[in-house]
Coordinates of C-alpha atoms and ligand atoms in Angstrom, one line a residue:
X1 CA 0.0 0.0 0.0
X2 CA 3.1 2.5 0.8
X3 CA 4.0 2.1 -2.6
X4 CA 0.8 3.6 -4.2
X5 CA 1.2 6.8 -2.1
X6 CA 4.8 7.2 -3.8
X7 CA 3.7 7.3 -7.1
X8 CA 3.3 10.5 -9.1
X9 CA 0.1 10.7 -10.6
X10 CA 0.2 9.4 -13.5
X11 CA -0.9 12.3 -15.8
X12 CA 1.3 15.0 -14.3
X13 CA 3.1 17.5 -15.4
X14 CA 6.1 16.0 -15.1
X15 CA 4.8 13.7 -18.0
X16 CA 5.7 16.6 -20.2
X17 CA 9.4 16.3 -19.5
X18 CA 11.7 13.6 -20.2
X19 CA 11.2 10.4 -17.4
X20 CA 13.6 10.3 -14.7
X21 CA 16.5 7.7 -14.9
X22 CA 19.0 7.0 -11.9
X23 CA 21.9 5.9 -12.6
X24 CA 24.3 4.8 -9.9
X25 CA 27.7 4.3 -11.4
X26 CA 30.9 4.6 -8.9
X27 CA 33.0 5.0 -11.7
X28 CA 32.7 8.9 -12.9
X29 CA 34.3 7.9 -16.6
X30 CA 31.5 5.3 -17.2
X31 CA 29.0 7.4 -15.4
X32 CA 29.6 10.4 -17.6
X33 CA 29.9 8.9 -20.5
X34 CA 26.1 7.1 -20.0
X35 CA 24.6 10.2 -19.1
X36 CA 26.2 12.2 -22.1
X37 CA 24.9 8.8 -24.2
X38 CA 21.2 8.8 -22.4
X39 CA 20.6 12.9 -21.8
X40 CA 18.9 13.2 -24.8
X41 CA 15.9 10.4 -24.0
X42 CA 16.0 10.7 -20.7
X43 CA 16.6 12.9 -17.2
X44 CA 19.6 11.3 -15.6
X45 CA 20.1 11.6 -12.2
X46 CA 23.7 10.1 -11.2
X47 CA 24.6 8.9 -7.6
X48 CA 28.2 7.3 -6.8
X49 CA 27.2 5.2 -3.9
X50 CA 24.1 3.3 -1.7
X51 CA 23.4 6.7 0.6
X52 CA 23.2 8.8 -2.4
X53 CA 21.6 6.1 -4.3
X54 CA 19.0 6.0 -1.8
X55 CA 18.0 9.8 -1.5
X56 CA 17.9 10.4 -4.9
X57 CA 15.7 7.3 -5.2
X58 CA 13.3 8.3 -2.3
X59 CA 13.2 12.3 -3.4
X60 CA 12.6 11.6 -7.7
X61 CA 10.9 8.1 -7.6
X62 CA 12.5 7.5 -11.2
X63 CA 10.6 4.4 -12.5
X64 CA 13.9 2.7 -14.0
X65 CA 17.1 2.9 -12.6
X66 CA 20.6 1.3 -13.7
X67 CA 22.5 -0.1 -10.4
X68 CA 26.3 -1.0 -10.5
X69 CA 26.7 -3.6 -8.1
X70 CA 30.5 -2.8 -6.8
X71 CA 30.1 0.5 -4.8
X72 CA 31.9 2.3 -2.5
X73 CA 33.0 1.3 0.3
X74 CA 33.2 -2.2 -1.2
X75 CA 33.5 -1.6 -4.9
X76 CA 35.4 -4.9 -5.5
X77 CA 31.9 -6.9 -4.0
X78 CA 28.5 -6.8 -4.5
X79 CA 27.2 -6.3 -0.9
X80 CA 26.5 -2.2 -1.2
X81 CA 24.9 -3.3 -4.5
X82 CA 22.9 -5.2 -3.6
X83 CA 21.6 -3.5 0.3
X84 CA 20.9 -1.0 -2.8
X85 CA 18.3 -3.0 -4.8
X86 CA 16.3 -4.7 -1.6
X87 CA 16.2 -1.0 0.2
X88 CA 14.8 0.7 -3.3
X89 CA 12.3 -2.6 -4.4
X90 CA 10.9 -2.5 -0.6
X91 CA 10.4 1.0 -1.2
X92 CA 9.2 1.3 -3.9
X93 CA 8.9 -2.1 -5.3
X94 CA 7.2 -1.3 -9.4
X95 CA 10.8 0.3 -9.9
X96 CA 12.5 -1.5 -12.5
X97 CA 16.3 -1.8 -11.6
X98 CA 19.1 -3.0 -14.1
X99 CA 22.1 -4.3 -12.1
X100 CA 25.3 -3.9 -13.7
X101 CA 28.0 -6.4 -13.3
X102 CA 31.5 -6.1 -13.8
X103 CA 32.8 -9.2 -16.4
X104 CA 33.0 -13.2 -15.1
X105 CA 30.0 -11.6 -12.2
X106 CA 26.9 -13.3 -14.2
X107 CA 26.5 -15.8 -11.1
X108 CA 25.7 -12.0 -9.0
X109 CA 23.4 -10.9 -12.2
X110 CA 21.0 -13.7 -12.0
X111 CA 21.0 -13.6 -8.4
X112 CA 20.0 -10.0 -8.6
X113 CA 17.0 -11.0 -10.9
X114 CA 16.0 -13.3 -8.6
X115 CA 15.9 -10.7 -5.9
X116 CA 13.7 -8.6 -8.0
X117 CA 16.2 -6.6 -10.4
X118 CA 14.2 -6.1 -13.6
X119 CA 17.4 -6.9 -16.1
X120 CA 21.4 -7.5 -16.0
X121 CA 24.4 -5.8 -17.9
X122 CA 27.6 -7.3 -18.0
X123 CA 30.2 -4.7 -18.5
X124 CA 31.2 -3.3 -20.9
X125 CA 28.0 -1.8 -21.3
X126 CA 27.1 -1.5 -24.8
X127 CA 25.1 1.3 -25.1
X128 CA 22.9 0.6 -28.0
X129 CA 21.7 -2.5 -26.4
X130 CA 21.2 -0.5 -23.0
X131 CA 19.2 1.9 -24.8
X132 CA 16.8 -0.8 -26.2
X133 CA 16.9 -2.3 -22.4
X134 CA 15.9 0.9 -20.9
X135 CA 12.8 1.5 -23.6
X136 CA 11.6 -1.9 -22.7
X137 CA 11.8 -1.1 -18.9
X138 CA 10.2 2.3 -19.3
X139 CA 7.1 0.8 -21.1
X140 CA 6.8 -2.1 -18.8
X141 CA 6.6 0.6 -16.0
X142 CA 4.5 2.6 -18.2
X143 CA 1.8 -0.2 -18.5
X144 CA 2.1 -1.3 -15.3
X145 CA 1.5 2.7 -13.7
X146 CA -1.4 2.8 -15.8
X147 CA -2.7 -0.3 -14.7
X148 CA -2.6 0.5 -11.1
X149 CA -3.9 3.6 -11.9
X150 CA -7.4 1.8 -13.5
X151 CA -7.3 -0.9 -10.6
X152 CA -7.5 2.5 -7.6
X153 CA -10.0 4.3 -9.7
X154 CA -12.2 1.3 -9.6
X155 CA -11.9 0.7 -5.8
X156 CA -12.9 4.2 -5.8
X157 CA -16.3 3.0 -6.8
X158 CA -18.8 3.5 -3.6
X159 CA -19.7 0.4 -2.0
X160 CA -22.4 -1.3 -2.5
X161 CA -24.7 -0.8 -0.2
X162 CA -23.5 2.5 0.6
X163 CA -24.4 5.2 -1.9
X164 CA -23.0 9.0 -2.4
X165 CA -21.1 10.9 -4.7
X166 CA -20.6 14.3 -2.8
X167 CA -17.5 14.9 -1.5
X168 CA -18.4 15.1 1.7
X169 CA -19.6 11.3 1.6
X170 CA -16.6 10.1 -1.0
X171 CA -14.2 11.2 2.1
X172 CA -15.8 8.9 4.4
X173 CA -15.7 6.1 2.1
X174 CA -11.5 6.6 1.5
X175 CA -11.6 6.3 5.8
X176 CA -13.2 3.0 5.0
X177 CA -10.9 2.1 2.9
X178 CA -7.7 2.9 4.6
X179 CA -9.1 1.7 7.7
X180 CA -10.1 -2.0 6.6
X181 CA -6.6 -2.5 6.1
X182 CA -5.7 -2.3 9.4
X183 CA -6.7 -3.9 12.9
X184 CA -7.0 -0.5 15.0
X185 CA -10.4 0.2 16.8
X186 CA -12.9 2.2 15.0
X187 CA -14.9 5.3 16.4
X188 CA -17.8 6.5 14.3
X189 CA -19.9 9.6 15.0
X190 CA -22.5 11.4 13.5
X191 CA -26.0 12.3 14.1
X192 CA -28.9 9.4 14.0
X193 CA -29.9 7.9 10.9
X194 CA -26.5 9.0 9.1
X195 CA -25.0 5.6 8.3
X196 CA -23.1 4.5 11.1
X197 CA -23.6 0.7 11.0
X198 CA -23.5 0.3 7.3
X199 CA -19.8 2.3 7.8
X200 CA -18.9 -0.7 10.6
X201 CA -20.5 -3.1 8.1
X202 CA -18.4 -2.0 5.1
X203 CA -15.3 -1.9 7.5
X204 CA -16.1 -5.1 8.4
X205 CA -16.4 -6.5 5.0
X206 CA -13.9 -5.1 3.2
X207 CA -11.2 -6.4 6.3
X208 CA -9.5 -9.8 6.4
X209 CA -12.0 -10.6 9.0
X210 CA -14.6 -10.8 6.6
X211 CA -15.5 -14.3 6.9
X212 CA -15.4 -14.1 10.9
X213 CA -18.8 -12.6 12.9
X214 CA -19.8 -9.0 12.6
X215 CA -21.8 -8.9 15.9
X216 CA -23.8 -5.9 17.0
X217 CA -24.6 -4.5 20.3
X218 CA -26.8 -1.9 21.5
X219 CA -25.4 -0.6 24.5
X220 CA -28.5 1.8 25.1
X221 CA -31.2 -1.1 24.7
X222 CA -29.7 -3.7 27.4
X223 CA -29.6 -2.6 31.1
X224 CA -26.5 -2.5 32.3
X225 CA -26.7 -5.5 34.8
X226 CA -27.9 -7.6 32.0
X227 CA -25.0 -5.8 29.5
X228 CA -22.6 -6.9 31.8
X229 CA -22.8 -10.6 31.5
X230 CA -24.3 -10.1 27.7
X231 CA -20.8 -8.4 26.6
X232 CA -18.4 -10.4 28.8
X233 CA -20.7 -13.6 29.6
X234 CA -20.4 -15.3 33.0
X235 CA -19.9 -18.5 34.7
X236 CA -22.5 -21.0 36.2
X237 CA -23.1 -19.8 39.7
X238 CA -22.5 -15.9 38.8
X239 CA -25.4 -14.7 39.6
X240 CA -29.2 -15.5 40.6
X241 CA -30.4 -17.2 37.7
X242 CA -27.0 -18.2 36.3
X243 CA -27.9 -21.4 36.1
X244 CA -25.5 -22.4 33.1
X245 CA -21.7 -20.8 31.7
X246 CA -23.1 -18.5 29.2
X247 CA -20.2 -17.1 26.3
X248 CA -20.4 -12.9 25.8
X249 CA -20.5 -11.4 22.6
X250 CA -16.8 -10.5 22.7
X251 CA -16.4 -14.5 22.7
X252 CA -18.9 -15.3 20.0
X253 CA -17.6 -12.6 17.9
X254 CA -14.3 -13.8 17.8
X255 CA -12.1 -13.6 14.6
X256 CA -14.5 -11.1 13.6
X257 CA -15.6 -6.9 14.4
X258 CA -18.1 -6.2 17.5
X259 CA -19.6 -3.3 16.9
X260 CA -20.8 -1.7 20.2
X261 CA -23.7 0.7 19.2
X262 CA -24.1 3.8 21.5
X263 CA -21.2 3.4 23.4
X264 CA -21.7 7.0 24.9
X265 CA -24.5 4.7 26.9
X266 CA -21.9 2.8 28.2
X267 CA -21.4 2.6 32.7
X268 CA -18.4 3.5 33.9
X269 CA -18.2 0.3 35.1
X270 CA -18.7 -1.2 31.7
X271 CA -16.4 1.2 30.5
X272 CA -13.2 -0.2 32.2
X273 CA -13.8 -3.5 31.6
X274 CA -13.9 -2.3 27.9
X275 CA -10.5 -0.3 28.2
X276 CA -9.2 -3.4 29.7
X277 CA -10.0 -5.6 26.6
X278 CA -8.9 -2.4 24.5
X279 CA -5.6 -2.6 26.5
X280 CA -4.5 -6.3 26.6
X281 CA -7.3 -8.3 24.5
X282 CA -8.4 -10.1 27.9
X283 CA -12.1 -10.4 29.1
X284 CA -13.3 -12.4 32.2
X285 CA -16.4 -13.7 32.2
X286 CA -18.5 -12.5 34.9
X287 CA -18.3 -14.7 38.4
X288 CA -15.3 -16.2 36.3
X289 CA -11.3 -16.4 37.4
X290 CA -9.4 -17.1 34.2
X291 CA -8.8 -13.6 31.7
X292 CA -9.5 -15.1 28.4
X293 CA -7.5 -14.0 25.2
X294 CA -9.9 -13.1 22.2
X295 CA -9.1 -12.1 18.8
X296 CA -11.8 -9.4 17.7
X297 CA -12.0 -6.2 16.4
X298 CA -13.7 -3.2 18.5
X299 CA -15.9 -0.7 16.2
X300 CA -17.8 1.9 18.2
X301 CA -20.6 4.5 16.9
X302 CA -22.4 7.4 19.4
X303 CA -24.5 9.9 17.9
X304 CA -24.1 11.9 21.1
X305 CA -20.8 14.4 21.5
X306 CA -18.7 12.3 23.5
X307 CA -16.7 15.2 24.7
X308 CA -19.5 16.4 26.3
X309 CA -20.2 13.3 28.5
X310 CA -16.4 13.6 29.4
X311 CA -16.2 16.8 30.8
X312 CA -19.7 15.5 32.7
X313 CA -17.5 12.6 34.1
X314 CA -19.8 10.3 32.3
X315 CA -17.3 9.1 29.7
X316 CA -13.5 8.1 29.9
X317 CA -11.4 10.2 28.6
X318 CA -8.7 7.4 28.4
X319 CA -11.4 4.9 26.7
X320 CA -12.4 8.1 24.3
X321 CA -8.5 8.0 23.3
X322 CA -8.2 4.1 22.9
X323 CA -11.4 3.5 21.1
X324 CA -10.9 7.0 18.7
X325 CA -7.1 6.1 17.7
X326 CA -9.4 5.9 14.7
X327 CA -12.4 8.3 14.4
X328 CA -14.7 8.8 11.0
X329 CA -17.5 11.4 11.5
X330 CA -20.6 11.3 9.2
X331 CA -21.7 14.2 8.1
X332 CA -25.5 15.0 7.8
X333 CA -27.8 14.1 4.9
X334 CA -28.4 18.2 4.7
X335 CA -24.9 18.6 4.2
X336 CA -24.3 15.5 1.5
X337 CA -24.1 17.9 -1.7
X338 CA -26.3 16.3 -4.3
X339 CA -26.8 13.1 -2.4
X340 CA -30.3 13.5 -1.1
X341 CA -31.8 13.0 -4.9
X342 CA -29.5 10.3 -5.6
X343 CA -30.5 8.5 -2.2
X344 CA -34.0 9.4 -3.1
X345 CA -34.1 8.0 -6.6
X346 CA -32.5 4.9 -5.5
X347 CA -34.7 4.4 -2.9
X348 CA -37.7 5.1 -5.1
X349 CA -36.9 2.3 -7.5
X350 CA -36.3 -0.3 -4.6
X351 CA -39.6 0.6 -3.2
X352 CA -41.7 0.9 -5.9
X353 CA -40.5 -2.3 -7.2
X354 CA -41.2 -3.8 -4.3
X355 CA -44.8 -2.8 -4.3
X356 CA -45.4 -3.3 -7.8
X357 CA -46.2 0.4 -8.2
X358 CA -44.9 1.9 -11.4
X359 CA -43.8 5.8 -10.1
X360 CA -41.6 8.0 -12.5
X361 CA -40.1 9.7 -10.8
X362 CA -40.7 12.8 -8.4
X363 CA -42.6 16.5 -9.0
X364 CA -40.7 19.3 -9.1
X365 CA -42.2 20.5 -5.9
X366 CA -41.3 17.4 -4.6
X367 CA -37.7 17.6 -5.5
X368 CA -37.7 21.3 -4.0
X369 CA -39.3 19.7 -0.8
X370 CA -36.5 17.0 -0.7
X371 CA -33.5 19.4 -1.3
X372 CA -34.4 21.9 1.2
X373 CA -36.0 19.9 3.8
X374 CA -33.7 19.6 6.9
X375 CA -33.4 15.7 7.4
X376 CA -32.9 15.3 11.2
X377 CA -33.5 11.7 10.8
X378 CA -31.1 11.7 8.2
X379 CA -31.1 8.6 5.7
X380 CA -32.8 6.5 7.7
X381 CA -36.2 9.4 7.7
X382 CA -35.5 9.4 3.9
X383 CA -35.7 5.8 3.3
X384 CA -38.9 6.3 5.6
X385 CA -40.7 9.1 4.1
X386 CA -40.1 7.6 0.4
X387 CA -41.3 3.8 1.7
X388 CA -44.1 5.7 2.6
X389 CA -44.7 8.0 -0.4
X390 CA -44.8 4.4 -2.3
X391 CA -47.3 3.4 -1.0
X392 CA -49.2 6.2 -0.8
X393 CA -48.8 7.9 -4.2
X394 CA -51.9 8.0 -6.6
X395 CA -49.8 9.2 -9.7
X396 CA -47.3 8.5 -11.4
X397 CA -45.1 11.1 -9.9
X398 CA -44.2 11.4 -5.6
X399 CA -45.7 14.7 -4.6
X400 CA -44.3 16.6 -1.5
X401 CA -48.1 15.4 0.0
X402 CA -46.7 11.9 -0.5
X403 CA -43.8 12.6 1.5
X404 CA -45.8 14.1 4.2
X405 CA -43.1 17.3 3.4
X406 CA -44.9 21.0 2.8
X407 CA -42.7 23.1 0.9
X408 CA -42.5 26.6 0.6
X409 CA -42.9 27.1 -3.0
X410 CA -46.4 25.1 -2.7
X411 CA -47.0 27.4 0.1
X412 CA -46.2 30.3 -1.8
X413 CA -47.8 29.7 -5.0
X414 CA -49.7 32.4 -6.5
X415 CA -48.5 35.2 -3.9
X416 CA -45.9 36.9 -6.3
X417 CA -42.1 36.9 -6.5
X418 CA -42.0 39.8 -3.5
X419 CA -43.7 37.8 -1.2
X420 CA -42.9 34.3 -2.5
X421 CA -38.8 35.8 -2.1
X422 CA -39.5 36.7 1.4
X423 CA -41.1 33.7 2.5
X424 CA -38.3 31.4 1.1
X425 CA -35.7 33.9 3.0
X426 CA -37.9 33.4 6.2
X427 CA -37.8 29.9 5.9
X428 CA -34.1 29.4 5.1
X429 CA -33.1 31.6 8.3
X430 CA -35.6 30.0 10.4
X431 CA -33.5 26.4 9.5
X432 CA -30.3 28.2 9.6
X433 CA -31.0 29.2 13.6
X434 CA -32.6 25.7 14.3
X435 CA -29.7 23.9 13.2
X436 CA -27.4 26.4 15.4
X437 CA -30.0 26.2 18.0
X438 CA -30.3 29.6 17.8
X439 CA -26.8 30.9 18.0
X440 CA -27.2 34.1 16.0
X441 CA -23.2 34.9 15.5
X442 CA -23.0 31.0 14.1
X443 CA -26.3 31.8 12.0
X444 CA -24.8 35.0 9.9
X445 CA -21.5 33.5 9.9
X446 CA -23.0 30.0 8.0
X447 CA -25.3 32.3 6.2
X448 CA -22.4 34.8 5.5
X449 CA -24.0 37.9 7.1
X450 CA -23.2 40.1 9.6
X451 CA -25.0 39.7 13.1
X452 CA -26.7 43.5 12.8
X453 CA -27.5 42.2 9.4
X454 CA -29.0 38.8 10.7
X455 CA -30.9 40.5 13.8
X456 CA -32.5 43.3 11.2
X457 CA -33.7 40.5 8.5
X458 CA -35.1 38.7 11.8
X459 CA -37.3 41.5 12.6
X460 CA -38.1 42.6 9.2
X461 CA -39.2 39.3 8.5
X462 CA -41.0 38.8 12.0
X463 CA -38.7 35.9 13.0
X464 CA -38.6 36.0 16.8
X465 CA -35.5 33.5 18.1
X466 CA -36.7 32.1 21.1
Ligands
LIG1 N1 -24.9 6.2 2.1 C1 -26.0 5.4 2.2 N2 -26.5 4.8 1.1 C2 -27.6 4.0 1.2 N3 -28.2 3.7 2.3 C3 -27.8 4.3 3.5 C4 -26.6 5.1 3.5 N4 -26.4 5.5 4.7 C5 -27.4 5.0 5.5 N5 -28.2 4.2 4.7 C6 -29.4 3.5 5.2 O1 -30.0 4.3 6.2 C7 -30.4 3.5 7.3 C8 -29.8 4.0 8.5 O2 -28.4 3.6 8.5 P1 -27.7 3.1 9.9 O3 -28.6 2.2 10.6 O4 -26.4 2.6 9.4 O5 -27.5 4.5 10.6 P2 -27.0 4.8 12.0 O6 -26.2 6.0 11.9 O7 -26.5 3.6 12.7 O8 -28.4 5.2 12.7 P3 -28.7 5.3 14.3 O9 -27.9 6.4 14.9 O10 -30.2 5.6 14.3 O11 -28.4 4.0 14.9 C9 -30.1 2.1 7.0 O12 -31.2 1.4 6.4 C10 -29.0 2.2 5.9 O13 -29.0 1.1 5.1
LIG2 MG1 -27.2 2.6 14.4

């Protein structure tokens, strides 16, 4: 994966210029003489030993290079020579490196290509045949570059049960994707409705623990004496009622993700014996004496501002640390440029298939009513409203009385432009303060007025903030 980040994008500007060849030649004569032979085709950069070698390699990324194997402070061997070709393949390891030998040194050639090198020279180089050597290499990187190229734009594809093409959205899903790689603990925020558990879900999935468990938890819906013993499980005897050893979730989950929904619910209580998992990967069962080793992956989601419930005492603040080491925040539906139509349509077609109702499609008033509506409820109230509008729709086309949504223009309709402008203005400030829960200075700042401004439109258009 380090690799990808090192490579130049593909259609840069650079492309314009010739492409970058290292040459690492101890010997000035020979090194001269190949860059006076190659200047014309290509950019050669020239380093006389491994250090050198190495920067150069790690600064200009050149896609081939030619490596002399005998280099200082050994030039007689090929130790530096080769330190030089594992260091640059496990940097960077598309580069294509031709190791040059000195005469009778074939036996180090081959063993070079079976270390990786992309081709061997014997010197004396014959610069003719090194010329049709390094046109080879160049297009075999070429091909190769654009290849990976096709392979990342198609992983940038959203995921399939997960749709968006605004930017805010497309962030999230590169989180996903950088986070699947690895084994850290996930923390995902954001407000109800916004996704949360289809993020865990496609962490899940697109991880190597994809054919373990993905268990989920609500820590909100269990009461904590019960949560206890549901997490952790307990022994036979534990408790009143503990008639048999019961396994937790932790343990059933094993080799795959627990995803512990609302953890901002989570008792104090709870919340070390969570840290202490998060800490060592031990749980003990409730009632039990043994700390049991589990493999599993910890994803947590809160809609609530955790920060908050730490400076209330209510959270850890060295739980909030371990379980965030990875944190992806959802933004709103409201805030998902162009993703509330795309959501909508999509949702349309699955529902009215399902329902054998042939709908077209939305009214314009109904597209006005989805765009500027607020969403609290975020994609779940979407896939709700539009469920709904299925099944109640008469025509052909979802109307914003389908949706149960009133929208200003219908409101507005036949009052003239004056009066029409000044209602959608009323309207538009009136969400602006909700969703700042009426903090005027955040309010002209989001709506890019001043505050005098903001406070003068509020009484001109009779908006009281309460
Ligand atoms: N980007 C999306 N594309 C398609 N469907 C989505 C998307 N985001 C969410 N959904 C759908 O919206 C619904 C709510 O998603 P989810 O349950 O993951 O949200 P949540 O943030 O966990 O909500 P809550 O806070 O209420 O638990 C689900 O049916 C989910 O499939
Ligand atoms: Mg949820």
């Amino acid at each position: 994966m380090t690799q990808y980040s090192n490579i130049p994008p593909f259609q840069s500007s650079r492309e314009k210029e010739k492409p970058r060849l290292l040459v690492v030649e101890d010997d000035s004569s020979i090194a001269t003489q190949m860059k006076w032979a190659l200047a014309q085709d290509y950019e050669v950069l020239l380093a006389e030993d491994r250090p050198n070698a190495l920067e150069l390699f790690r600064q200009e990324i050149p896609p081939v290079v030619t490596l002399d194997l005998g280099l200082p402070p050994h030039p007689s061997e090929a130790k530096e020579g080769f330190a030089a070709l594992s260091e640059m393949l496990s940097h960077d390891g598309f580069a294509k490196v031709i190791v040059i030998t000195g005469q009778g040194e074939k036996d180090n050639a081959l063993k070079a290509v079976g270390e990786g090198a992309y081709d061997f020279f014997c010197k004396p180089i014959q610069i003719d045949e090194l010329k049709v050597v390094l046109q080879r290499a160049f297009y075999v990187s070429q091909l190769e570059r654009e290849n990976r190229e096709l392979q990342l734009r198609s992983n940038s594809e959203p995921f399939a049960a997960m749709l968006g093409t605004s930017p805010q959205i497309q962030e999230v899903f590169a989180s996903i994707r950088k986070v699947a790689a690895t084994d850290a603990p996930v923390l995902i925020t954001g407000e109800s409705g916004t996704g949360k558990e289809l993020v865990a879900k496609a962490i899940h999935q697109l991880s190597t623990r994809k054919t373990g468990p993905f268990s989920v938890i609500n820590c909100s819906a269990i009461p904590e004496t019960l949560l206890e013993s549901e997490l952790f499980g307990h022994e036979k005897g534990a408790f009143t009622g503990a008639h048999i050893q019961r396994k937790g979730r932790f343990e059933t989950a094993r080799g795959g993700t627990l995803f512990l929904d609302e953890i901002g619910e989570l008792s104090l209580p709870l919340q070390v014996k969570l840290l202490r998992f998060l800490q060592e990967q031990r749980i003990e069962r409730v009632g039990g004496r043994e700390e049991i080793f589990i493999d599993v992956r910890v994803m947590a989601a809160t809609n609530r501002d955790l920060k908050d419930a730490m400076k209330e005492g209510r959270f850890r603040e060295d739980l909030y640390y371990r379980l965030g080491v990875v944190t992806i925040p959802l933004p709103p539906l409201r805030d998902r440029e162009g993703d509330i139509l795309l959501l909508a349509a999509s949702l349309l077609h699955r529902y009215s298939d399902e329902n054998k109702k042939k709908i077209s499609g939305f009214t314009t008033q109904a597209i006005g009513a989805l765009e500027t509506y607020h969403w609290p409820g975020n994609v779940r109230e979407l896939e709700n409203r539009i469920k709904r509008a299925v099944i109640m729709a008469e025509g052909s086309k979802i109307t914003p009385k389908d949706l149960e949504l009133s929208f200003q223009y219908t409101k507005l309709e036949g009052r003239g432009l004056r009066e029409a402008r000044k209602g959608l203005e009323k309207d538009f400030i009136l969400r602006a303060l909700q969703r700042n829960k009426g903090n005027v200075t955040k309010t002209a700042e989001e709506l890019g007025v001043s505050r005098p401004t903001l406070y003068g439109l509020m009484e001109k258009l009779g908006i009281k903030n309460r």
